[in-house]
Amino acid sequence: MTRRGLILFVSLGIIWGIPYLFIKIAIAELSPEFLVLARTTLAAALLLPIAARHRAIVPVLRRWKPLLTFALFEIVLAWYFINAAERTLPSSTVGLLLASIPLVAMAVAFLGGRRDRLTGVNLIGVVLGMAGVAAIVGLDVGGSDLFAVAELAVAVVGYAIGPAILARHLHDLPGVGVIACALGVSALAYVPVVAITGGWPTVMPSTMTIVSVIVLAVLCSAVAFLLMFALVAEVGPIRMSAITYVNPAVAVVAGALFLGEQITVWTLVGFVAILAGCALVTRPDPRAARTAEQAGADDQAVDAAAGAAPSTGTGHPTLDEALDEPVPPTEPIVR
């Protein structure tokens, strides 16, 4: 990894690991629905002009049905239930439990008919990851917080379904347009929700709450998305996906340092088990990998026979070019 790639990787790992800390701070004064509204409105206001400059809005809006479905699962439901869960759960626990998303994504892929992906190693990963979740929920979370765990489970399922919708219906559209439009329609959806529930703040929020909302919208959503594409352009989507294993550690450390949240033995056991399980779940089938490698070798042989120059693989697209590419098939997409 290049020095620039390492800086981007570390920066994005930190940025996507701290949202739970700032959600915990903001949710003390704001309703879950208003926090979603404020965050999506500000993030959309920053990303929509960029998407418009790349002419990425109209193509996305033409597929408004899958766009709405993607926004529903990835933002509307997921962000609300994360906010609601953090009213009682520690931010570090939320970050750890959300690390189980690849486990649920595997189940979503299986139910969607992609049974070819499921290997014995993947099954071991599912069992190990679920054991880690059980360790945290059963031994680290009090019985009074089980409803909050159920709320968080809705967010995990939403984050797992969102990329499946993206891969099936929106995979060929510019990523900046998909995310910007999803944030925009989510903001519009929450205006009547906040009005009906009376979730508007009744007093001026504290400075720290306002700062938390700005950090969540600007840094953890809009800037993080741009950094993600810069990182993909620098190191590729495969290496970029390793960021998923950094975020939970950042969430645990941030919660302990700034909120005084306790790190127990079961927190560490669950953390190791979940990440090890996710690593095994996302491990590709060696047979499929060999087939893909052979196909690539065959393509190079055909190109060589035709007199084409071999690819060196050293070129990387610029950030401007990367923004026109589809969203990489990784989680998390937005936090």
Short mmCIF file of C-alpha atoms in Angstrom, two decimals:
data_model
loop_
_atom_site.label_atom_id
_atom_site.label_comp_id
_atom_site.label_asym_id
_atom_site.label_seq_id
_atom_site.Cartn_x
_atom_site.Cartn_y
_atom_site.Cartn_z
CA MET A 1 0.00 0.00 0.00
CA THR A 2 1.30 3.45 -0.88
CA ARG A 3 1.83 6.16 1.72
CA ARG A 4 -1.20 8.01 0.34
CA GLY A 5 -3.25 4.83 0.46
CA LEU A 6 -2.21 4.20 4.07
CA ILE A 7 -3.19 7.74 5.10
CA LEU A 8 -6.57 7.38 3.39
CA PHE A 9 -7.12 3.95 4.96
CA VAL A 10 -6.34 5.14 8.49
CA SER A 11 -8.40 8.31 8.05
CA LEU A 12 -11.46 6.45 6.77
CA GLY A 13 -11.10 3.77 9.46
CA ILE A 14 -11.24 6.46 12.15
CA ILE A 15 -14.04 8.43 10.48
CA TRP A 16 -16.25 5.35 10.10
CA GLY A 17 -15.47 4.25 13.65
CA ILE A 18 -16.54 7.44 15.45
CA PRO A 19 -20.18 7.93 14.32
CA TYR A 20 -21.48 5.91 17.28
CA LEU A 21 -19.67 8.22 19.72
CA PHE A 22 -21.27 11.33 18.19
CA ILE A 23 -24.68 9.66 17.87
CA LYS A 24 -24.50 8.90 21.61
CA ILE A 25 -23.81 12.56 22.33
CA ALA A 26 -26.49 13.92 19.99
CA ILE A 27 -29.23 11.48 20.94
CA ALA A 28 -29.15 12.78 24.53
CA GLU A 29 -30.88 15.96 23.31
CA LEU A 30 -32.39 15.10 19.93
CA SER A 31 -35.05 12.59 18.91
CA PRO A 32 -33.88 9.69 16.73
CA GLU A 33 -35.98 10.86 13.78
CA PHE A 34 -34.79 14.48 13.95
CA LEU A 35 -31.16 13.35 14.08
CA VAL A 36 -31.70 11.38 10.86
CA LEU A 37 -33.38 14.40 9.25
CA ALA A 38 -30.59 16.80 10.23
CA ARG A 39 -27.83 14.43 9.18
CA THR A 40 -29.32 13.47 5.80
CA THR A 41 -30.28 17.05 4.94
CA LEU A 42 -26.80 18.44 5.52
CA ALA A 43 -25.02 15.50 3.86
CA ALA A 44 -27.31 15.65 0.82
CA ALA A 45 -26.77 19.40 0.53
CA LEU A 46 -23.03 18.74 0.25
CA LEU A 47 -23.12 15.75 -2.12
CA LEU A 48 -25.96 16.65 -4.49
CA PRO A 49 -24.03 19.55 -6.13
CA ILE A 50 -21.08 17.20 -6.70
CA ALA A 51 -23.40 14.59 -8.20
CA ALA A 52 -24.99 17.27 -10.40
CA ARG A 53 -21.57 18.34 -11.67
CA HIS A 54 -20.93 14.72 -12.66
CA ARG A 55 -24.38 14.51 -14.28
CA ALA A 56 -25.13 11.58 -12.00
CA ILE A 57 -28.58 12.56 -10.69
CA VAL A 58 -30.89 12.05 -13.67
CA PRO A 59 -29.69 8.49 -14.47
CA VAL A 60 -30.27 7.50 -10.84
CA LEU A 61 -33.71 9.10 -10.63
CA ARG A 62 -34.79 7.15 -13.70
CA ARG A 63 -34.57 4.07 -11.48
CA TRP A 64 -36.52 5.62 -8.66
CA LYS A 65 -38.10 2.39 -7.43
CA PRO A 66 -34.87 0.56 -6.50
CA LEU A 67 -33.43 3.89 -5.33
CA LEU A 68 -36.29 4.31 -2.84
CA THR A 69 -35.93 0.71 -1.69
CA PHE A 70 -32.18 1.12 -1.23
CA ALA A 71 -32.65 4.36 0.72
CA LEU A 72 -35.33 2.73 2.89
CA PHE A 73 -33.08 -0.09 4.08
CA GLU A 74 -29.67 1.60 4.00
CA ILE A 75 -30.59 4.96 5.54
CA VAL A 76 -34.23 5.51 6.55
CA LEU A 77 -34.55 2.40 8.72
CA ALA A 78 -30.90 1.72 9.59
CA TRP A 79 -30.06 5.22 10.81
CA TYR A 80 -33.26 5.60 12.81
CA PHE A 81 -32.86 2.31 14.66
CA ILE A 82 -29.16 2.90 15.35
CA ASN A 83 -30.11 6.26 16.88
CA ALA A 84 -32.93 4.65 18.88
CA ALA A 85 -30.69 1.83 20.14
CA GLU A 86 -28.04 4.26 21.33
CA ARG A 87 -30.51 5.81 23.77
CA THR A 88 -29.69 2.86 26.05
CA LEU A 89 -26.80 0.85 24.53
CA PRO A 90 -23.18 2.00 24.88
CA SER A 91 -21.73 3.37 21.65
CA SER A 92 -18.96 0.76 21.73
CA THR A 93 -21.49 -2.08 21.94
CA VAL A 94 -23.36 -0.64 18.95
CA GLY A 95 -20.16 -0.49 16.93
CA LEU A 96 -19.29 -4.08 17.81
CA LEU A 97 -22.72 -5.50 17.02
CA LEU A 98 -22.83 -3.67 13.69
CA ALA A 99 -19.61 -5.50 12.81
CA SER A 100 -21.83 -8.56 12.35
CA ILE A 101 -23.27 -7.13 9.13
CA PRO A 102 -21.26 -9.50 6.86
CA LEU A 103 -22.81 -12.45 8.70
CA VAL A 104 -26.32 -11.23 7.91
CA ALA A 105 -25.25 -10.29 4.37
CA MET A 106 -24.26 -13.92 3.84
CA ALA A 107 -27.76 -15.00 4.91
CA VAL A 108 -29.30 -12.42 2.57
CA ALA A 109 -27.18 -13.73 -0.31
CA PHE A 110 -28.18 -17.31 0.52
CA LEU A 111 -31.89 -16.47 0.64
CA GLY A 112 -31.47 -14.55 -2.60
CA GLY A 113 -30.34 -17.71 -4.36
CA ARG A 114 -26.54 -17.22 -4.25
CA ARG A 115 -25.93 -20.57 -2.56
CA ASP A 116 -22.77 -21.12 -4.57
CA ARG A 117 -20.98 -18.70 -2.26
CA LEU A 118 -21.57 -20.78 0.87
CA THR A 119 -18.56 -22.98 1.72
CA GLY A 120 -17.64 -24.94 4.83
CA VAL A 121 -15.29 -22.15 5.89
CA ASN A 122 -18.11 -19.64 5.49
CA LEU A 123 -20.36 -21.72 7.74
CA ILE A 124 -17.65 -21.86 10.40
CA GLY A 125 -17.43 -18.09 10.16
CA VAL A 126 -21.18 -17.71 10.66
CA VAL A 127 -21.08 -19.90 13.78
CA LEU A 128 -18.05 -18.10 15.19
CA GLY A 129 -19.50 -14.66 14.48
CA MET A 130 -22.85 -15.54 16.04
CA ALA A 131 -21.00 -16.84 19.10
CA GLY A 132 -19.33 -13.44 19.37
CA VAL A 133 -22.68 -11.67 19.13
CA ALA A 134 -24.09 -14.02 21.77
CA ALA A 135 -21.14 -13.27 24.06
CA ILE A 136 -21.77 -9.54 23.83
CA VAL A 137 -25.57 -9.67 24.03
CA GLY A 138 -25.84 -12.44 26.61
CA LEU A 139 -22.91 -11.53 28.86
CA ASP A 140 -22.19 -7.85 28.19
CA VAL A 141 -25.68 -6.37 27.71
CA GLY A 142 -28.22 -6.18 30.52
CA GLY A 143 -31.65 -7.76 30.13
CA SER A 144 -33.29 -4.33 30.15
CA ASP A 145 -31.42 -3.46 26.95
CA LEU A 146 -32.64 -6.38 24.86
CA PHE A 147 -35.24 -4.18 23.15
CA ALA A 148 -32.42 -1.86 22.06
CA VAL A 149 -30.56 -4.90 20.72
CA ALA A 150 -33.68 -5.76 18.69
CA GLU A 151 -33.72 -2.20 17.34
CA LEU A 152 -30.10 -2.56 16.35
CA ALA A 153 -30.89 -5.88 14.66
CA VAL A 154 -33.23 -3.99 12.31
CA ALA A 155 -30.34 -1.71 11.37
CA VAL A 156 -28.02 -4.68 10.77
CA VAL A 157 -30.58 -6.28 8.46
CA GLY A 158 -31.05 -2.98 6.65
CA TYR A 159 -27.31 -2.56 6.12
CA ALA A 160 -27.15 -6.13 4.79
CA ILE A 161 -30.10 -5.77 2.39
CA GLY A 162 -29.05 -2.35 1.06
CA PRO A 163 -25.94 -3.56 -0.84
CA ALA A 164 -27.92 -6.50 -2.25
CA ILE A 165 -30.38 -4.03 -3.79
CA LEU A 166 -27.47 -1.92 -4.98
CA ALA A 167 -25.74 -4.89 -6.61
CA ARG A 168 -28.88 -6.11 -8.36
CA HIS A 169 -30.55 -2.91 -9.54
CA LEU A 170 -28.13 0.05 -9.26
CA HIS A 171 -24.73 -1.53 -9.86
CA ASP A 172 -24.03 0.28 -13.13
CA LEU A 173 -24.89 3.81 -11.95
CA PRO A 174 -22.39 6.43 -10.69
CA GLY A 175 -21.87 5.91 -6.98
CA VAL A 176 -21.89 9.60 -6.12
CA GLY A 177 -25.34 9.92 -7.71
CA VAL A 178 -26.75 6.89 -5.89
CA ILE A 179 -25.59 8.00 -2.44
CA ALA A 180 -26.45 11.68 -2.94
CA CYS A 181 -29.96 10.87 -4.19
CA ALA A 182 -30.51 8.28 -1.44
CA LEU A 183 -29.57 10.87 1.18
CA GLY A 184 -31.82 13.45 -0.49
CA VAL A 185 -34.93 11.26 -0.63
CA SER A 186 -34.30 10.10 2.94
CA ALA A 187 -34.22 13.71 4.10
CA LEU A 188 -37.50 14.42 2.30
CA ALA A 189 -39.07 11.31 3.83
CA TYR A 190 -38.20 12.40 7.35
CA VAL A 191 -39.75 15.88 7.13
CA PRO A 192 -43.33 14.54 7.59
CA VAL A 193 -42.11 11.88 10.04
CA VAL A 194 -40.62 14.51 12.36
CA ALA A 195 -43.70 16.73 11.93
CA ILE A 196 -46.11 13.92 12.82
CA THR A 197 -44.10 12.62 15.79
CA GLY A 198 -43.32 16.10 17.11
CA GLY A 199 -39.64 15.29 17.10
CA TRP A 200 -38.48 18.88 16.59
CA PRO A 201 -36.19 20.20 19.35
CA THR A 202 -38.11 22.32 21.83
CA VAL A 203 -35.00 24.19 22.98
CA MET A 204 -31.76 25.15 21.30
CA PRO A 205 -29.42 22.13 21.41
CA SER A 206 -26.10 22.49 23.17
CA THR A 207 -22.97 23.37 21.27
CA MET A 208 -21.64 19.82 21.60
CA THR A 209 -24.85 18.38 20.15
CA ILE A 210 -24.72 20.76 17.18
CA VAL A 211 -21.06 19.86 16.61
CA SER A 212 -21.97 16.16 16.77
CA VAL A 213 -24.64 16.58 14.07
CA ILE A 214 -22.21 18.47 11.85
CA VAL A 215 -19.52 15.81 12.33
CA LEU A 216 -22.00 13.02 11.53
CA ALA A 217 -23.27 14.73 8.37
CA VAL A 218 -20.13 16.37 7.02
CA LEU A 219 -17.31 14.10 8.16
CA CYS A 220 -18.92 10.68 8.71
CA SER A 221 -21.22 10.85 5.66
CA ALA A 222 -20.23 13.31 2.92
CA VAL A 223 -16.45 13.48 3.43
CA ALA A 224 -16.26 9.75 4.26
CA PHE A 225 -17.93 8.92 0.97
CA LEU A 226 -15.40 10.99 -0.98
CA LEU A 227 -12.53 9.44 0.97
CA MET A 228 -13.92 5.99 0.23
CA PHE A 229 -13.73 6.62 -3.49
CA ALA A 230 -10.26 8.13 -3.18
CA LEU A 231 -9.17 5.00 -1.30
CA VAL A 232 -10.74 2.70 -3.91
CA ALA A 233 -8.94 4.64 -6.63
CA GLU A 234 -5.65 4.22 -4.76
CA VAL A 235 -5.75 0.60 -3.52
CA GLY A 236 -8.78 -1.00 -5.18
CA PRO A 237 -12.08 -2.25 -3.66
CA ILE A 238 -10.67 -5.52 -2.28
CA ARG A 239 -8.06 -3.92 -0.02
CA MET A 240 -10.49 -1.14 0.82
CA SER A 241 -12.98 -3.67 2.23
CA ALA A 242 -10.53 -4.43 5.07
CA ILE A 243 -11.68 -1.13 6.60
CA THR A 244 -14.66 -3.08 7.99
CA TYR A 245 -12.37 -4.70 10.55
CA VAL A 246 -10.94 -1.39 11.78
CA ASN A 247 -14.20 0.45 12.53
CA PRO A 248 -15.33 -1.64 15.55
CA ALA A 249 -11.96 -1.24 17.27
CA VAL A 250 -12.16 2.53 16.79
CA ALA A 251 -15.72 2.53 18.20
CA VAL A 252 -14.63 0.64 21.33
CA VAL A 253 -11.61 2.88 21.95
CA ALA A 254 -13.60 6.09 21.33
CA GLY A 255 -16.38 5.00 23.70
CA ALA A 256 -13.87 4.13 26.42
CA LEU A 257 -11.77 7.29 26.06
CA PHE A 258 -14.46 9.94 25.63
CA LEU A 259 -17.56 8.45 27.28
CA GLY A 260 -15.97 6.28 29.94
CA GLU A 261 -17.63 3.12 28.60
CA GLN A 262 -16.40 -0.07 30.21
CA ILE A 263 -14.42 -2.64 28.22
CA THR A 264 -15.02 -6.07 29.73
CA VAL A 265 -13.47 -9.44 28.99
CA TRP A 266 -16.62 -10.41 27.11
CA THR A 267 -16.34 -7.26 25.00
CA LEU A 268 -12.91 -8.40 23.86
CA VAL A 269 -14.02 -12.02 23.38
CA GLY A 270 -17.04 -10.94 21.33
CA PHE A 271 -14.93 -8.49 19.34
CA VAL A 272 -12.38 -11.12 18.35
CA ALA A 273 -15.04 -13.75 17.58
CA ILE A 274 -17.16 -11.42 15.43
CA LEU A 275 -14.24 -10.14 13.36
CA ALA A 276 -12.78 -13.63 12.94
CA GLY A 277 -16.20 -14.87 11.86
CA CYS A 278 -16.59 -12.03 9.38
CA ALA A 279 -13.15 -12.77 7.95
CA LEU A 280 -14.14 -16.40 7.36
CA VAL A 281 -17.61 -15.50 6.04
CA THR A 282 -16.16 -13.14 3.44
CA ARG A 283 -13.40 -15.56 2.42
CA PRO A 284 -13.99 -16.54 -1.23
CA ASP A 285 -14.32 -20.12 -2.42
CA PRO A 286 -10.77 -21.18 -3.51
CA ARG A 287 -12.23 -23.08 -6.47
CA ALA A 288 -14.03 -19.96 -7.71
CA ALA A 289 -10.87 -17.91 -7.18
CA ARG A 290 -8.82 -20.38 -9.23
CA THR A 291 -11.44 -20.31 -11.98
CA ALA A 292 -11.36 -16.51 -12.06
CA GLU A 293 -7.55 -16.53 -12.08
CA GLN A 294 -7.49 -18.98 -14.97
CA ALA A 295 -10.04 -16.87 -16.87
CA GLY A 296 -7.82 -13.84 -16.38
CA ALA A 297 -4.79 -15.76 -17.62
CA ASP A 298 -6.74 -16.91 -20.69
CA ASP A 299 -7.76 -13.31 -21.42
CA GLN A 300 -4.14 -12.18 -21.21
CA ALA A 301 -3.09 -14.99 -23.53
CA VAL A 302 -5.72 -13.92 -26.07
CA ASP A 303 -4.55 -10.30 -25.81
CA ALA A 304 -0.91 -11.38 -26.26
CA ALA A 305 -1.81 -13.45 -29.32
CA ALA A 306 -3.59 -10.44 -30.77
CA GLY A 307 -0.55 -8.27 -30.18
CA ALA A 308 -2.08 -6.19 -27.39
CA ALA A 309 0.24 -4.65 -24.80
CA PRO A 310 0.04 -6.36 -21.42
CA SER A 311 -1.62 -4.48 -18.58
CA THR A 312 0.77 -3.35 -15.86
CA GLY A 313 -1.96 -2.81 -13.27
CA THR A 314 -0.16 0.28 -11.90
CA GLY A 315 -2.58 2.94 -13.08
CA HIS A 316 -5.21 4.33 -10.73
CA PRO A 317 -8.17 6.53 -11.67
CA THR A 318 -8.29 10.03 -10.27
CA LEU A 319 -10.90 10.88 -7.63
CA ASP A 320 -12.91 12.72 -10.28
CA GLU A 321 -12.94 9.58 -12.42
CA ALA A 322 -13.66 7.34 -9.41
CA LEU A 323 -16.78 9.34 -8.52
CA ASP A 324 -18.27 8.26 -11.85
CA GLU A 325 -17.76 4.61 -10.96
CA PRO A 326 -20.43 2.47 -9.26
CA VAL A 327 -20.32 2.09 -5.48
CA PRO A 328 -17.82 -0.66 -4.60
CA PRO A 329 -19.47 -3.89 -3.37
CA THR A 330 -18.37 -3.43 0.25
CA GLU A 331 -19.85 -2.55 3.60
CA PRO A 332 -20.19 -0.05 5.13
CA ILE A 333 -21.32 2.31 2.37
CA VAL A 334 -22.50 5.19 4.51
CA ARG A 335 -22.42 5.55 8.25
#
